[in-house]
Coordinates of C-alpha atoms and ligand atoms in Angstrom, one line a residue:
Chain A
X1 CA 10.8 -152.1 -73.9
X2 CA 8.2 -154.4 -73.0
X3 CA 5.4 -153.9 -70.8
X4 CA 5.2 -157.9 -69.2
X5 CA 8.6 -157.4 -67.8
X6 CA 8.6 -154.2 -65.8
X7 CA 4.7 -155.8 -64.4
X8 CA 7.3 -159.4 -64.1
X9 CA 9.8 -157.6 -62.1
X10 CA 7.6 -155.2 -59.9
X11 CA 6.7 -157.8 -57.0
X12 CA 10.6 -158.2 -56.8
X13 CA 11.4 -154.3 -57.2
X14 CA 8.5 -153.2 -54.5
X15 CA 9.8 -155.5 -52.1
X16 CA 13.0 -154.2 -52.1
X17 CA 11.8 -150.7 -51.9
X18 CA 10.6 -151.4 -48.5
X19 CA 14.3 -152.4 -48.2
X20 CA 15.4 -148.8 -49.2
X21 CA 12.7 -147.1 -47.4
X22 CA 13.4 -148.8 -44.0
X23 CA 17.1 -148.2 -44.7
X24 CA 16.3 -144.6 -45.3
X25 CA 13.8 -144.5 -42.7
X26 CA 15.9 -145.9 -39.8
X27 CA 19.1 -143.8 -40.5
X28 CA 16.9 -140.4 -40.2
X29 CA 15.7 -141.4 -37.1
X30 CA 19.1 -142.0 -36.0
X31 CA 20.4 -139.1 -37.8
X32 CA 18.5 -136.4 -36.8
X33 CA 19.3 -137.5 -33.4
X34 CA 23.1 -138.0 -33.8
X35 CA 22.9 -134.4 -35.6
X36 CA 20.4 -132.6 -32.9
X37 CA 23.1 -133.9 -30.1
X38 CA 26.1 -133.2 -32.0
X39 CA 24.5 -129.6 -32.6
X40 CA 24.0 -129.3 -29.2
X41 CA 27.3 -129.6 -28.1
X42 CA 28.9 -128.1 -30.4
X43 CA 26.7 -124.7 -29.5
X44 CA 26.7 -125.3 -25.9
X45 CA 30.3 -126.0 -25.9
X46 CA 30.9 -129.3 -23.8
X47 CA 34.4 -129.3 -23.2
X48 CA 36.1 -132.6 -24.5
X49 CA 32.5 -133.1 -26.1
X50 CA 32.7 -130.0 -28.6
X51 CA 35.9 -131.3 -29.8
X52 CA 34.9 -134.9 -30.4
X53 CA 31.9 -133.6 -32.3
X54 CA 33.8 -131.3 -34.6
X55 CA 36.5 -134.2 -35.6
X56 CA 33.6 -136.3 -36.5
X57 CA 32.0 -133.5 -38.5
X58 CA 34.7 -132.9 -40.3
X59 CA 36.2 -136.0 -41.0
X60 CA 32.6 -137.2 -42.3
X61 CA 32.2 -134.2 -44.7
X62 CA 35.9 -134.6 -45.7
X63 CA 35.6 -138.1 -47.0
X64 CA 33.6 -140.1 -49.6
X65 CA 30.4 -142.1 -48.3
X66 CA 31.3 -145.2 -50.3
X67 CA 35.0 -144.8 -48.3
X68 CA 32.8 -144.7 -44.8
X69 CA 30.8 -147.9 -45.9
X70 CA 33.9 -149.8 -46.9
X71 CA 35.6 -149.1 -43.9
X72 CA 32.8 -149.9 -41.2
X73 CA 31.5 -153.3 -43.6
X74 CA 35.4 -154.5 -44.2
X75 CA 37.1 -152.7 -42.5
X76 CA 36.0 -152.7 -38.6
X77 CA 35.7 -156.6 -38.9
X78 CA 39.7 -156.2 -38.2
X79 CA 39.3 -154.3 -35.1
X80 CA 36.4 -156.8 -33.6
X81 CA 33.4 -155.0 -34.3
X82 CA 31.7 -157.0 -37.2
X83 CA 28.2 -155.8 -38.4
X84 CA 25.8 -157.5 -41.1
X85 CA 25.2 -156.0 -44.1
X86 CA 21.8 -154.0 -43.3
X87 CA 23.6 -152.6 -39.6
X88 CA 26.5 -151.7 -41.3
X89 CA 24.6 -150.1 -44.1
X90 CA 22.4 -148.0 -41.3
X91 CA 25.1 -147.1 -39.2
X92 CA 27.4 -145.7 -42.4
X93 CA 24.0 -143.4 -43.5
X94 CA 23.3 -142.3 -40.2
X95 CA 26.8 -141.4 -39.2
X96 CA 26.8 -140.3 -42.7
X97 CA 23.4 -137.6 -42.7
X98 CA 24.3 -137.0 -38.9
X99 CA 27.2 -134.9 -39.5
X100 CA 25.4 -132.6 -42.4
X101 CA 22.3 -132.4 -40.4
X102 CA 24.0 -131.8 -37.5
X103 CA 25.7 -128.6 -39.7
X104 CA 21.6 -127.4 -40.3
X105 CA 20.7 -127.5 -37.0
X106 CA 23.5 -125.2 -35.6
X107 CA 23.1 -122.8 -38.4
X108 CA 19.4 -122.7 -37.4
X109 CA 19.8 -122.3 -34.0
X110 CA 22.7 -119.5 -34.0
X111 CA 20.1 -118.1 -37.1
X112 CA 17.6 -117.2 -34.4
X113 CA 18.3 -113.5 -32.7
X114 CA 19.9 -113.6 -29.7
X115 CA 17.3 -111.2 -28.4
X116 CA 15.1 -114.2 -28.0
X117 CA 17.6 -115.7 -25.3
X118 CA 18.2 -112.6 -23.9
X119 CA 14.0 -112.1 -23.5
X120 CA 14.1 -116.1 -22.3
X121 CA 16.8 -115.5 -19.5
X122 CA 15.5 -112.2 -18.4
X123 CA 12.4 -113.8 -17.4
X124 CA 14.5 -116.1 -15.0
X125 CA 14.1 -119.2 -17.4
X126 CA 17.4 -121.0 -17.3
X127 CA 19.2 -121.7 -20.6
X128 CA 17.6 -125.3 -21.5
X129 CA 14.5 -123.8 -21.0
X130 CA 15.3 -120.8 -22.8
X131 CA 16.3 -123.7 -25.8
X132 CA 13.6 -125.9 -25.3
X133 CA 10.7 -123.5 -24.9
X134 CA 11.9 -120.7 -27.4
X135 CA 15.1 -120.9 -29.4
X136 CA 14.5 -125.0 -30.7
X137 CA 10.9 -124.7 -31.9
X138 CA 12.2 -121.5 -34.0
X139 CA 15.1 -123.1 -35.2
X140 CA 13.5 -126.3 -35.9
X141 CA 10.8 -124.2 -38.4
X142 CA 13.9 -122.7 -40.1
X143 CA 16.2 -126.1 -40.6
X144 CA 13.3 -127.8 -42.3
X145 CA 13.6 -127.3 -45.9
X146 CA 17.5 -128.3 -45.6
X147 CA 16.6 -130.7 -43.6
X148 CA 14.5 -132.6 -46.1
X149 CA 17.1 -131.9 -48.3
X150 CA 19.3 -134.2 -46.5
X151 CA 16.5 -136.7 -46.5
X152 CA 16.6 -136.9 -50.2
X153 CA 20.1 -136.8 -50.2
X154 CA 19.8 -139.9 -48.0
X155 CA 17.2 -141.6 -49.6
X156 CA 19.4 -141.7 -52.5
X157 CA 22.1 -142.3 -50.6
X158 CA 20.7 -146.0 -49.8
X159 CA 21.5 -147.5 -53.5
X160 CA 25.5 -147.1 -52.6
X161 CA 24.7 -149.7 -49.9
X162 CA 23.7 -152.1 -52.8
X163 CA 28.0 -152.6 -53.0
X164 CA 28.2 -154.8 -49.6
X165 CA 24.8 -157.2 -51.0
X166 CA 22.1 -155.6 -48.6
X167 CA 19.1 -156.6 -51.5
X168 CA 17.3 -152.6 -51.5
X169 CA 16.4 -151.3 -54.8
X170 CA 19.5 -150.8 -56.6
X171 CA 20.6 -154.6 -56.0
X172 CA 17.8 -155.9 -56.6
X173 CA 17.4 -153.8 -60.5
X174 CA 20.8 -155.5 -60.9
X175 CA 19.9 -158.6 -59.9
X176 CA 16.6 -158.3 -62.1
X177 CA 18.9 -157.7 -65.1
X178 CA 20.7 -160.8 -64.8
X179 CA 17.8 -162.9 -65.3
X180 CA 16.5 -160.6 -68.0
X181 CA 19.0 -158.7 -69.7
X182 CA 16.6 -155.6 -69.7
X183 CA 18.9 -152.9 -68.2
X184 CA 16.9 -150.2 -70.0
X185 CA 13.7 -151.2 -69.3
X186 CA 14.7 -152.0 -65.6
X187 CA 16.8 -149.3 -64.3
X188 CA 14.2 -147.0 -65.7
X189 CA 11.6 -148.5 -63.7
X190 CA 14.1 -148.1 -60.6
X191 CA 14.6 -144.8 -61.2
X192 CA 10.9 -144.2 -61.5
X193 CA 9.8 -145.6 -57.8
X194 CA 12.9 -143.8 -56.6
X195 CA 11.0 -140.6 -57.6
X196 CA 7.5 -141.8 -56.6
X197 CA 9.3 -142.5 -53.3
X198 CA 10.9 -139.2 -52.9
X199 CA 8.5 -137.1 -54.5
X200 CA 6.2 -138.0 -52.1
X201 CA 8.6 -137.3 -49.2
X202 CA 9.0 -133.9 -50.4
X203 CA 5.3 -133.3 -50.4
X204 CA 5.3 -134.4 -46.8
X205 CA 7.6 -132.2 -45.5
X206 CA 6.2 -129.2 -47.4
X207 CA 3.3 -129.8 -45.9
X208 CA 4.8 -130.0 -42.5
X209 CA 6.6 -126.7 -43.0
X210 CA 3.4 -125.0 -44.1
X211 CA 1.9 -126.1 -40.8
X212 CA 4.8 -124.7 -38.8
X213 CA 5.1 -121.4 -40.4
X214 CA 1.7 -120.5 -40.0
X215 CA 2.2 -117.3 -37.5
X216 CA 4.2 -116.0 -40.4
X217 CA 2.0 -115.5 -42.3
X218 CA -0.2 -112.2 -41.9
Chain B
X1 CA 16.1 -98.3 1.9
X2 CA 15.7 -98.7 -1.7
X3 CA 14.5 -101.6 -4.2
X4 CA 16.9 -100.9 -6.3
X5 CA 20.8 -100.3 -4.7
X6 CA 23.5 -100.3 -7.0
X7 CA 27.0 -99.8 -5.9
X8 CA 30.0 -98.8 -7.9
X9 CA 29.0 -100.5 -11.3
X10 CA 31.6 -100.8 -13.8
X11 CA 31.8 -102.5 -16.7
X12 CA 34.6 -103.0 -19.9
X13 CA 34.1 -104.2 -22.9
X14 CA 37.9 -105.0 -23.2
X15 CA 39.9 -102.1 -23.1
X16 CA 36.6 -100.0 -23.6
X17 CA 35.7 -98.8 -20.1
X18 CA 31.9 -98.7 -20.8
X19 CA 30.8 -98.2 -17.2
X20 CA 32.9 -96.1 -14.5
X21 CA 31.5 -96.8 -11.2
X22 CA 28.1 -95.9 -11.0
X23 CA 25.9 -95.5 -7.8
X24 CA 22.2 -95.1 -7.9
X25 CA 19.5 -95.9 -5.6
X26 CA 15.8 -96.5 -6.4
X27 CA 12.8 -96.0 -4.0
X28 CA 9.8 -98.0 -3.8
X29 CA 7.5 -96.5 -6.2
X30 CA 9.9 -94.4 -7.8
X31 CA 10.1 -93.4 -11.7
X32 CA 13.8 -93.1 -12.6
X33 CA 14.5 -91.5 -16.2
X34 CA 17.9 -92.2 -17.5
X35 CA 18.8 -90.0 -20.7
X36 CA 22.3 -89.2 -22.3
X37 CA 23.8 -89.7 -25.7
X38 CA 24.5 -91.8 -28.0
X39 CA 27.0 -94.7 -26.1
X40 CA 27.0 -93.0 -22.9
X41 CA 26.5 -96.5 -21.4
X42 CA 22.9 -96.6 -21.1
X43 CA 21.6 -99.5 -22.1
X44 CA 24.8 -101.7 -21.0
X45 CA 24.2 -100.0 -17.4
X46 CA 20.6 -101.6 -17.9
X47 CA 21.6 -105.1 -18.9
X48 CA 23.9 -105.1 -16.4
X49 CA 21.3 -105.3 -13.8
X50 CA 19.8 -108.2 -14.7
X51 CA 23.5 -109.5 -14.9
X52 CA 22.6 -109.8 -19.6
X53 CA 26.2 -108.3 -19.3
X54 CA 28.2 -109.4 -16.6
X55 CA 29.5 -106.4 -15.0
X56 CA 33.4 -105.8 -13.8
X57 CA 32.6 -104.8 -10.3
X58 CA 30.1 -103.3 -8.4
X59 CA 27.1 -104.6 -6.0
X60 CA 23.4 -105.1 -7.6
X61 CA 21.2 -105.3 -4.7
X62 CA 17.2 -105.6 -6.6
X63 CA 14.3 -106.4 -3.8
X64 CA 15.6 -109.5 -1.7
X65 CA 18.7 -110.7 -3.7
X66 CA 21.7 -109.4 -3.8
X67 CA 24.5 -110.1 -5.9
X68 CA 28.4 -108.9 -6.4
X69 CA 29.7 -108.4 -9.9
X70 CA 32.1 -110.8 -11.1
X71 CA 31.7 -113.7 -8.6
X72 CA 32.3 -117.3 -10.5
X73 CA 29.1 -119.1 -12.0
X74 CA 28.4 -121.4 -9.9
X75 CA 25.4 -122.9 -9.3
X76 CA 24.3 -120.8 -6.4
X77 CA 25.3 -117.9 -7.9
X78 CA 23.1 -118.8 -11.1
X79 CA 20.1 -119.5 -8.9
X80 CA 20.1 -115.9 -7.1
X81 CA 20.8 -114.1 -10.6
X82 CA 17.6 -116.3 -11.9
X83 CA 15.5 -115.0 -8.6
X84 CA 16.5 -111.3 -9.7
X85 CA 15.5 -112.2 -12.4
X86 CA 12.0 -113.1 -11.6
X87 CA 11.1 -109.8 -9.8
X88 CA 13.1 -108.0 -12.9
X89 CA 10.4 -107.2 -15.8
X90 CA 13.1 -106.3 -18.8
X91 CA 11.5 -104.5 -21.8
X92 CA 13.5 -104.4 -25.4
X93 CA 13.9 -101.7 -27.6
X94 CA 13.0 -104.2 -29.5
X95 CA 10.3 -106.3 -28.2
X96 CA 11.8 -109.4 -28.7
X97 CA 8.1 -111.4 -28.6
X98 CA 8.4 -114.7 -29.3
X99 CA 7.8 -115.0 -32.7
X100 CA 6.2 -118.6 -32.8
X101 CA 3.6 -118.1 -29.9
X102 CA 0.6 -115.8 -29.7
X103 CA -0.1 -112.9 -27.8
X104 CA -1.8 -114.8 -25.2
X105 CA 0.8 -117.6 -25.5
X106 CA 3.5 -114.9 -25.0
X107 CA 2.1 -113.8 -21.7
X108 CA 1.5 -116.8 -20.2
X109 CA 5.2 -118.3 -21.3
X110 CA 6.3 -116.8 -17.8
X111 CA 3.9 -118.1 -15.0
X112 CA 4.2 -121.6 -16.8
X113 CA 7.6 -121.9 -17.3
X114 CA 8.7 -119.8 -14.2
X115 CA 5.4 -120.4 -11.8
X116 CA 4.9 -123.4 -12.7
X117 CA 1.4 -122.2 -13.2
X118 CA -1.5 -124.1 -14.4
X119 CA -2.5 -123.3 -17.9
X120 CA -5.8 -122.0 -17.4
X121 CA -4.9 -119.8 -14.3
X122 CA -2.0 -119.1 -16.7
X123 CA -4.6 -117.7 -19.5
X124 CA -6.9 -116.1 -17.0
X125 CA -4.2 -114.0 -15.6
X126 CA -2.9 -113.2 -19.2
X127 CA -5.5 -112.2 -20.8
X128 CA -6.4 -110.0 -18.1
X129 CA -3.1 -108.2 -18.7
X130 CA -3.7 -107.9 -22.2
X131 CA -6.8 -106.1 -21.1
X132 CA -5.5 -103.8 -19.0
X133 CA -2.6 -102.9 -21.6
X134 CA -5.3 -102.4 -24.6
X135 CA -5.2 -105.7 -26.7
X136 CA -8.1 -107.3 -24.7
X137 CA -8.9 -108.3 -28.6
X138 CA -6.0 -109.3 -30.1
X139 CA -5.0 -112.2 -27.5
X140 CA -4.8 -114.5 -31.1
X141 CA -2.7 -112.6 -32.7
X142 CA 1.1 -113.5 -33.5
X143 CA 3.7 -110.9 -33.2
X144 CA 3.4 -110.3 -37.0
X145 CA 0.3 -109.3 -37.3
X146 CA 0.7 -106.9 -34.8
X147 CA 1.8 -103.3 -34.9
X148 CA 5.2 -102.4 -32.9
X149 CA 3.2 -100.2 -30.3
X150 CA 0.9 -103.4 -30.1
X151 CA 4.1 -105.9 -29.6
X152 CA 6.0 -103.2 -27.3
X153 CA 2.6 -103.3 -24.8
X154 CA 1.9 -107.3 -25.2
X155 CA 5.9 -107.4 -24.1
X156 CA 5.0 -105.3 -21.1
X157 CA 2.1 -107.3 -20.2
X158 CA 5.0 -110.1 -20.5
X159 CA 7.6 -108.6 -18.0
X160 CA 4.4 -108.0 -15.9
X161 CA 3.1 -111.9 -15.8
X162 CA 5.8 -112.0 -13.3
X163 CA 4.8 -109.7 -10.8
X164 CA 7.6 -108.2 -11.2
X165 CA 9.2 -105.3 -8.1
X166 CA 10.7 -103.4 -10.7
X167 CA 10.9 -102.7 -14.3
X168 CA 13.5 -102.1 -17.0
X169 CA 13.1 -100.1 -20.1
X170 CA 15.7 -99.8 -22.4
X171 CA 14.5 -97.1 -25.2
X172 CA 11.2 -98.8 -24.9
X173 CA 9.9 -96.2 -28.2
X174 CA 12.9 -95.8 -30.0
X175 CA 12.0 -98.7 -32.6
X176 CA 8.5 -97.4 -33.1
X177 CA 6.9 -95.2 -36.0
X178 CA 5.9 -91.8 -34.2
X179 CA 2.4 -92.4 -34.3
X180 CA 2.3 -95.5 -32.0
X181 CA 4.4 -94.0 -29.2
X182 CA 2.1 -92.7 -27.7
X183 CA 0.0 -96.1 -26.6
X184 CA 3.3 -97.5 -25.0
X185 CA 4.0 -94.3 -23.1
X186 CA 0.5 -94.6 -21.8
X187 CA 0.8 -97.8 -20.5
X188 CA 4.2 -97.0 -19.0
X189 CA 2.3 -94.0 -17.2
X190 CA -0.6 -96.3 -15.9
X191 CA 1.9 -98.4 -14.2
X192 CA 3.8 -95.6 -13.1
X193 CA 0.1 -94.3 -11.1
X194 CA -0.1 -98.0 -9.7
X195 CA 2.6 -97.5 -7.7
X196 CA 4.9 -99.8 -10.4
X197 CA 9.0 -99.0 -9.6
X198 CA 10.7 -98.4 -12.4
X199 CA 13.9 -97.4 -14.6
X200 CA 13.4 -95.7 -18.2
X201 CA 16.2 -95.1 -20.6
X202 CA 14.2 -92.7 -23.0
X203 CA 14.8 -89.7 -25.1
X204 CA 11.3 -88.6 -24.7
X205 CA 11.8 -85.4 -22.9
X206 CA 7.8 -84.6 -22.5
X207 CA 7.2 -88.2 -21.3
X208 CA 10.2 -88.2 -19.2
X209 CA 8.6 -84.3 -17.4
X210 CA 5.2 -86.1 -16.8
X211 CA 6.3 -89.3 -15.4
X212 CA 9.9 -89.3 -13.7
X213 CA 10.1 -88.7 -10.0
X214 CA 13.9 -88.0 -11.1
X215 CA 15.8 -87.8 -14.1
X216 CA 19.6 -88.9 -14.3
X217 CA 21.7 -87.3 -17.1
X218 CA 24.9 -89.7 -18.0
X219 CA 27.7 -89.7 -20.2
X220 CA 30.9 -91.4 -20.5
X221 CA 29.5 -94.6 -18.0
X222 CA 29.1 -92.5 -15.2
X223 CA 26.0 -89.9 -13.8
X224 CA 27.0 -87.0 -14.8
X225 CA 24.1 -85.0 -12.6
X226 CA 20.7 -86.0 -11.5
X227 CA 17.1 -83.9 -10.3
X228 CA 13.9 -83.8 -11.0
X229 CA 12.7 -83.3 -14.7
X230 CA 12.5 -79.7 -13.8
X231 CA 16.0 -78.9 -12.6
X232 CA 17.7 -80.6 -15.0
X233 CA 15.8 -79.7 -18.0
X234 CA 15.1 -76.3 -17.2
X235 CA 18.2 -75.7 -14.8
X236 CA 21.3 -77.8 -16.1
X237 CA 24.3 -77.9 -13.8
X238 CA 27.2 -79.4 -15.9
X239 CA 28.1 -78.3 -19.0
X240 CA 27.7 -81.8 -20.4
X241 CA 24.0 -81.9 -19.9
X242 CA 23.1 -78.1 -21.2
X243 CA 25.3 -79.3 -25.0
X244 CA 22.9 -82.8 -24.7
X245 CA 19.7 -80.7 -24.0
X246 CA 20.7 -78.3 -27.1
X247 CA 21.1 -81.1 -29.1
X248 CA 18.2 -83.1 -28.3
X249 CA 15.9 -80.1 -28.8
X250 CA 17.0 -79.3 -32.1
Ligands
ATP301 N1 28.6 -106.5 -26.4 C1 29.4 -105.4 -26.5 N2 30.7 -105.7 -26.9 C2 31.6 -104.6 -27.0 N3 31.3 -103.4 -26.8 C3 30.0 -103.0 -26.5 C4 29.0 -104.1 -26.3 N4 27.9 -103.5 -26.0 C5 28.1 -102.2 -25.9 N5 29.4 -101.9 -26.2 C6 30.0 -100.6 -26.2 O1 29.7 -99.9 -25.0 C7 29.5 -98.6 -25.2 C8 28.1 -98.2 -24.6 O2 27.1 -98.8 -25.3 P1 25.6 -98.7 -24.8 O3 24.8 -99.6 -25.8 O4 25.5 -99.1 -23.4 O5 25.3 -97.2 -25.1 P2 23.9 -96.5 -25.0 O6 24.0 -95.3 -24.0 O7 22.8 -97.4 -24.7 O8 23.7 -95.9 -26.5 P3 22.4 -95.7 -27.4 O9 21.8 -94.4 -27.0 O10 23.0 -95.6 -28.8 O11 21.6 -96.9 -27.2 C9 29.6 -98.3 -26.7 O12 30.8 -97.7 -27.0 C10 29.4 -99.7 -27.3 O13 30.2 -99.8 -28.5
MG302 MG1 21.1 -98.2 -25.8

């Protein structure tokens, strides 16, 4: 291993990071709001609605990632609907972490005893309130820590986009490698900003749940 | 005419026929006790009222709204149970304070959400509650840090942020450690001299002889008899009652 190629290769290696962290970063957003709705009507039961989101669950969980890539990068192409690289990448990991968070949030929500609905309601607030104002910021305090699960499942999950040529980490290690036959030496370093990166994730979200669980503690 | 007029209730859980048709009438001011064992239909008969079970059949007529069991929800329908609501304080056996919000925070929930109130009329009013119930000092506190005869009197100061015509009490003592019953009754009592109407499901027999204008003894979803604390304590009609009263005394 050699010191003057892992400081060589970093400009090239950081600058994709901030591929993989805007990947990751984008399909959260999207996720968590793909997942909050898909909760949603999946608890409130939205006729057709309900249905369509349990399909999509299921079929999501029930199939690879790399399979859900493939289909939207080559596959959609056939039915009209062609996406570059980076959009397809986004729209696979959010439809991807949308589904599983979407699984959190329910459990969260129907985790939360139904005696505080029934106190909401019986105080004449009407059911979104009720959700809004009571159940959601309860639920939302208990999803966390498998919520940033996901996210770190996610984050990860950005390195399969590397198979249809968006340039994030991953590719560009590979790409790296080819110029300097140092696959030891460069992987490594790969894996070691992937763990800087999610480390430091983690330490956010622990933080956050600290904050939110504050009446908890006596 | 009363505040409360309820006609015919009945309720099933399925085949279970929790709730026979039951009549009962509330004054203005009045103190109703409703004892009986062990899923005689009490607490259902309660939640029924403020439509938390949807009852079978019957009339609930509270204050100004009136509304007939088993109607379809529709809007309208929704709107008057929410009004009934409003005037409808409904304390839990189990307090059911919102966890994530303060004392203070739990009182003013109501006139915000409901009142649209501002929040520092919201806080002035609440905290005065919290006075008068006793916890004029522990407005910061969450639920957790409080005592269950602290919670059970910060939920009451909650049902009364509404200014609520009547009030619900579904076993309002039954969750708390011996000691701390007492506070709650006392609070219960206060309202009761203010003029407060009100309908207790309790087992506390002493309580029940010092605060209920009447005392209704049911059993198998229906009243089985009904008089004042004295008469039916002391002077049992039905059979029923004088095997409850034995067992309860024990
Ligand atoms: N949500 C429900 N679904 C099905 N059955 C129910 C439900 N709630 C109550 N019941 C049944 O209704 C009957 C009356 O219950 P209820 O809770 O009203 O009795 P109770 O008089 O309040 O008893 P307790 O003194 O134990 O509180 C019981 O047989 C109970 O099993
Ligand atoms: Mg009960």
């Amino acid at each position: 291993m050699d010191a003057t190629i892992i400081i060589d290769s970093l400009p090239s290696l950081l600058k994709a990071t901030l591929m993989t962290i805007i990947l990751a970063a984008v399909s959260i957003v999207i996720a968590l709001v793909i997942g909050f709705l898909t909760a949603i009507v999946r608890i409130v039961k939205i006729r057709v609605l309900t249905e369509i989101a349990s399909v999509y669950v299921s079929i999501i969980r029930g199939t690879p990632l790399l399979v859900q890539i493939f289909v939207i990068y080559y596959g959609f192409p056939q039915i009209g609907i062609s996406l570059d690289p980076i959009s397809s990448g986004i729209l696979a990991l959010s439809l991807n972490a949308g589904a599983y968070l979407s699984e959190s949030f329910r459990a969260s929500i129907l985790a939360i005893d139904k005696g505080q609905m029934e106190a909401a309601v019986s105080m004449g607030m009407t059911y979104w309130q009720a959700l809004r104002r009571i159940i959601l910021p309860q639920s939302l305090r208990i999803a966390i820590p498998t919520l940033s699960n996901s996210f770190i499942i996610l984050i990860k999950d950005t390195s399969l986009v590397s198979v249809i040529t968006v340039t994030e980490l991953l590719q560009m290690s590979s790409l790296v490698i080819a110029k300097t036959f140092e696959p030891l030496t460069i992987y490594l370093t790969a894996a070691a900003i992937y763990w800087v990166v999610i480390t430091g994730f983690t330490l956010l979200l622990d933080n956050m749940e600290r904050r939110t669980s504050r009446h908890l503690v006596r | 005419m009363g505040v409360i007029q309820i006609e015919n209730l009945q309720k099933k859980f399925g085949d279970n026929a929790v709730l026979r048709g039951v009549d009962l009438t509330v004054d203005k001011s009045e103190v109703v006790v409703i004892m009986g064992p062990s899923g005689s239909g009490k607490s259902t008969f309660l939640r029924c009222l403020t439509f938390l079970e949807e009852p079978c059949d019957g009339i609930i007529h509270i204050g100004d709204y009136k509304v007939n069991a088993g109607g379809k929800l529709d809007r309208s329908r929704r709107q008057t149970i929410r009004e009934l609501r409003k005037k409808t304080g409904f304390v839990f056996q189990s307090f059911n304070l919102f966890p994530h919000k303060t004392a203070l925070e739990n009182v003013m929930e109501g006139p915000i959400v409901i009142h649209g109130a501002k929040p520092d009329e919201a806080r002035k009013r609440a905290e005065e509650l919290l006075i008068k119930v006793g916890l004029g000092d522990r407005c910061n506190h969450y639920p957790a840090q409080l005592s269950g005869g602290q919670q059970q009197r910060v939920a009451i100061a909650r049902s009364l942020s509404l200014n609520p015509t009547v009030m619900l009490y579904d076993e309002p003592t039954s969750a708390l450690d011996p000691e701390l019953v007492r506070e709650v009754l006392q609070v219960i009592k206060d309202l009761a001299r203010e003029g407060m109407t009100m309908v207790i499901v309790t087992h506390e027999m002493n309580f029940a002889k010092e605060v209920a204008d009447r005392v209704i003894f049911m059993d198998g979803g229906v009243i089985i008899e009904q008089g004042t604390a004295k008469e039916i304590f002391e002077h049992p009609k039905e059979e029923r009652t004088k095997k409850f009263l034995t067992m309860v005394e024990e």
